[in-house]
Amino acid sequence: MTRFSVLLASILTLAAPAAHADEDVMVVFDGSNSMWGQIDGVAKIEIARDVMDNLLGEWTTSRQVGLMAYGHRRRGDCTDIETLIAPATGTAGDIQAQINQITPTGKTPLTDAVEMAAQQLAYTDRPATVVLISDGLESCERDPCALARALEKGGVGFTAHVVGFGLGGSEDAASLACIAEETGGQFIQASNADELGAALSTVGTAVAAAPEPEPEPELPEVTLTVPETAVIGSLFAVAWDKTNHPEDFITIVPVGADDQIYTDTVLTGDTLTALLRAQSKPGLYEVRYMDRESYAALGRADIELVDANVTISGPESVLVGTTFDVSWTGAVHPEDYVTIVPAGADEGSYAGYEYVRDATDGSGTLSAGAEPGLYELRYVLDKDARTLATQPIEVTDAQVTVSGPETALAGSKVKVNWTGAVDDNDFVTVVPMGADEGKYTRYIRVKDKSEDMLQMPAETGLYELRYVLSEGARTLASQPIEITAPEVTVGGPDTALAGSKVKVNWTGAVDGNDFVTVVPMGADEGKYTRYVRVKDKSEDMLQMPAETGLYELRYVLSEGARTLASHPIEVVAPEVTVSGPDTALAGSKVKVTWTGTVNSRDFVTIVPMGSEEATYAAYVRVQEKTEGMLQMPADAGMYELRYLLDEGRKTMARQTIEITEPEVTVSGPASAVAGSNVKIGWTGAVDRRDYVTIVPMGADEGTNGSYVRVQETTEGMLQIPADPGLYELRYILDEGRKTMARHTIEVTEPEVTVTGPEEIRAGDKLRFSWTGAVDSRDYIRVVPMGSDDDYNKGDYARVGDKSEAELTAPEQTGFYELRYTLDEGRRVIARHRFEVLAADAALNTGASLTAPDTAKPGSIIDVGWSVESAGGDQRITLARGDQAIFTWITAIKTGDGPPVKMPLPDEPGSYELRFLDVSKQEVLARKVIVVE
C-alpha cells in the first residue's frame, strides 16, 4: 500500500489569458410591435433596416460582433429574447440579413435583453460593449437604470451605447439615456431616417475607436527574511517588510524555477510573519513573495534545505502479531510517522503506523505483521512520504496451541484452552473443517486467560477449533472437533385449553438459553411464539395460544434456532360463561360472574354492542375468583359483558346488558356568599366516587371546580367560589365525567369589614377586628400599601370563629393595609389603611402628654397632660415598651389635675407613659421615656 502525503498546493504552471485589443460587441435590436409605427409614412422597422450599414462599418471585420433581438416572435411574452448571431468577426452581412427578416410582434423586455447580452459577452471577465437600438420604454417591469449601475459596478470595462428612435416623449428618453450615462456610453435620439442614419454612424465610429489599454500598475518590492538553512520537511519562519494584499502568498521553489511556478504556500493575510513548510529533498531553494493577480514575485530570498538527522530503533526480532516498542530521535514534523513494512517495500508503503506528534525524541508502539519474515522499521517524512531512517527487524512465528474435546453436542458450550497467546485481542473460534483462512463464527478473546467456554454450532459435522491472530486474522493453531446431535426430548399434554398454561418437560437439555415453544403444526424452522427458557430445569409452565387447532411443542437450540425435539398438542376451546344483570345504571358498579376460568390474567370487560374483537374498556381480572364488581359506562345504550383471554384478547363468552340513565337530583341554596361553605344535597347516587361540583353557568362538560364525593351520604358541605356570578351545582358521574343533574346558584359578594388603628408605632402590638366573616380559613394579613392583591409575605391571622386578633406592627415605617382575604381563591374583599410611625413616636388621640425624654433610674418625674374630654376613670400609667396596653407598672388617676409625680424603675430601659381612659378602654396618648 502506498501512502501519498497531501500537498498544501499542487505545482501549477500558470498561463496568463490572451489580451483582447478591442472589446466584443453585441447589437441589441428592438423587434417589438411598436416598431410598426410610422415616421413620414414609413414604418420604423423599414427605416432601421435601410440604415443599419451605417453602424456596421469596416471595424466589424476585425471585431467579434453579435446580434440579439427581443419581442420579434411572440405577443405578450417578456421572455421573447433571442441571440440571432453569436459574436464573431466578419458578421456584418449576416447581421443585416437577420434584421431584414425580423417581424415586430411583442413586448419590450429591453432590460433583460441588455443583461443577457452582457452575460454572453462575459462582461465580468473582459471588456464588452452593447449597442441598444430601441423605439420605446421598458414594458416588462424592470428598471434599466438600476441594471446599468450594476453592470458598470461588476463589469470589466463595460459600455452601453443607446440609439433611441422615434421616442414618445421625455420619459422614454430619460429611461434609455441613463443606460448610456451609467456605463460611459453615448445616448443619441433620432426622430427620422436621416437622424437615425447619422446616429448609427456616430455610434459606429465610437465603437470602432478601441480605448487605449490602461498601463499595468507598478508592483512594490518586498524584502523577505528567512534562515540560511532549514531541515527538509520542517516548518521555518519567514518575515517580510510590507504586505501588498492579504491574498498574496509566500512559497518555496527550487532556485531558478519559473516565476509562475509555486509549491507549498501560506497567505500573507494581515501579518508580516508566517511558518512555511520546507520541501522534502535537500538543495538550494528560493522563498518568494507572490502577487495574487499577476503571480509575479515581489520579493525573493535564498535558503538551503539540508537533510534531517533522524534515527529509528526497535527490537531485532518480534513474534507475529505482537505489539512492540519503537523509538526515534530528531523528529522533523508532528505528522511524520513510524511504520513497519516488509524489507525492500516501495517508498511510501506502510502498514501499521504511529505519528511522532510533538515528540522530537520519542517512542511509541507498533504491531508486527501476521506473517513471519524480514521487515523494516521506517521513519517517514509526511512531506512526500520520504523515508528518513530505517532499521531491520525479523518477525518470527509464535508457538501457539489450541485444544478442546474431540466431540461436542450441537449448540452446547465446551471448554477450550490454549498456550503461547500472542495478543489479548487474538481469539479462538470454531469453523467448518477446511473453512477459508480468516473465516470465523462464534469466538472468545484470549485476553489474559488460557481457557474459556466456547459456543458450538447448531449443525452437526466436522469442525475445527482455531487460534486466530487479531493482526491479519491468521490461524496459528487448530484442532479438529466433531459436532454430534444431542438426544433431546420434549413432552406435555396431548390437549390443552386455548389461552391456558400447561406444564411441559424436557430431557437432554444442551444450553440454559435453549427454549421450549408452541407453534402451529408444520410451522417453518426457527418460528416461535410464547416460550420458556430451559435454564437448569427440566419442566415449566408454557402459555398456550388463543386460537384452537393442532400445534407442536418444540425444543429449540438457542444457537441457530434449530429444533431438536417436538411433541404434538391440540389446543381446544374452553367452556366459559359470563353473566350479569340484564340492565344497569350508567356509571354504577355491578356484580358479574363467570365460570370455566382459563388463566388468572383473563378478564371480564364491558363494551358497546358489536365492538370489534379485542376491544375492552373497564375490566376486572378473573384471578382465582368467580365474580367481581365491574364499572359500568357513563352513556346509556346496549352493551356486552365479555370474557376475554389474556392471551390473544380473544372473546370466549358474552352477555348482553342494557345501560340505563340514572334518576339523579342535586339541590342547594338559590344563592351563597362568595368563598363560603354551603350545604348541598343529592338523591339517586350511582357510585360513591361520583361527586358534586360548582362551575360557572354554561361551563363545558367535564369542567370541575371545588367538589365533594357523594360516598354513602346524601348531603355535604361545598366550597363556593371567590368571584360572584351565576354558577351551577352539578352531579357528575366518576365514570366518564358525565353530568347527571344540575342546580343554578348565584354567588353574591360578602359584606365584610376590617377595622384597626389609624396609626401605630413600629413593633407595637396591632389589634384589629372584623365583621361578616365568610369562612373560618379566611385570613387577615398586614401588607405594604399598594402591594398586589396576591402579595403573600408577612404575618397573618386566620379568622377562625373569632372577630378580632392581634399581630405585631411592621418595623419599617410607612403606610400599610390590613386585608381580609378569602381562603377560596385568595381574593381580597375588605381592607383597612393605617400608618406605622417610628418606634419612639408620640401617639395622641384626644390627649397629649408632657414629660422628659430621658431620666435616671429610680428618679421621680413630673408628667403633665391636656385632654379634650376629661372625666370617668382616666389614668396616667407607666409600662414597659412591650407591655399590653391596659397593664402597667404604675398607674395614677388624673382626678387631681396635672402634673402628677411618677416614680421611675431602677432598671434602665425603654418605657412608655400612657394616658388611658379605662372606662372606655381607649388609649388617648402615649409617650416613650428612656431610663438610663
Short mmCIF file of N, CA and C in Angstrom, two decimals, residues 35-39 41-48 165:
data_model
loop_
_atom_site.label_atom_id
_atom_site.label_comp_id
_atom_site.label_asym_id
_atom_site.label_seq_id
_atom_site.Cartn_x
_atom_site.Cartn_y
_atom_site.Cartn_z
N MET A 35 -42.43 48.88 -33.34
CA MET A 35 -41.57 49.22 -34.49
C MET A 35 -42.36 49.29 -35.80
N TRP A 36 -43.66 48.90 -35.78
CA TRP A 36 -44.52 49.12 -36.97
C TRP A 36 -44.99 50.57 -37.07
N GLY A 37 -44.74 51.36 -36.00
CA GLY A 37 -45.13 52.77 -36.06
C GLY A 37 -44.43 53.48 -37.22
N GLN A 38 -45.07 54.52 -37.77
CA GLN A 38 -44.56 55.17 -38.99
C GLN A 38 -44.00 56.56 -38.71
N ILE A 39 -42.96 56.87 -39.47
CA ILE A 39 -42.38 58.23 -39.50
C ILE A 39 -42.37 58.66 -40.96
N GLY A 41 -44.65 58.41 -43.01
CA GLY A 41 -45.32 57.40 -43.84
C GLY A 41 -44.54 56.12 -44.03
N VAL A 42 -43.40 55.95 -43.34
CA VAL A 42 -42.59 54.73 -43.49
C VAL A 42 -42.45 54.09 -42.11
N ALA A 43 -42.65 52.76 -42.05
CA ALA A 43 -42.53 52.03 -40.77
C ALA A 43 -41.12 52.16 -40.23
N LYS A 44 -41.02 52.30 -38.89
CA LYS A 44 -39.72 52.45 -38.25
C LYS A 44 -38.82 51.24 -38.51
N ILE A 45 -39.39 50.04 -38.60
CA ILE A 45 -38.58 48.84 -38.85
C ILE A 45 -37.91 48.94 -40.22
N GLU A 46 -38.65 49.52 -41.23
CA GLU A 46 -38.08 49.65 -42.58
C GLU A 46 -36.95 50.67 -42.60
N ILE A 47 -37.16 51.79 -41.84
CA ILE A 47 -36.12 52.83 -41.78
C ILE A 47 -34.85 52.24 -41.18
N ALA A 48 -35.01 51.48 -40.07
CA ALA A 48 -33.85 50.90 -39.39
C ALA A 48 -33.11 49.94 -40.31
N PHE A 165 -35.02 55.71 -31.14
CA PHE A 165 -35.58 56.02 -32.46
C PHE A 165 -37.08 56.26 -32.34
#
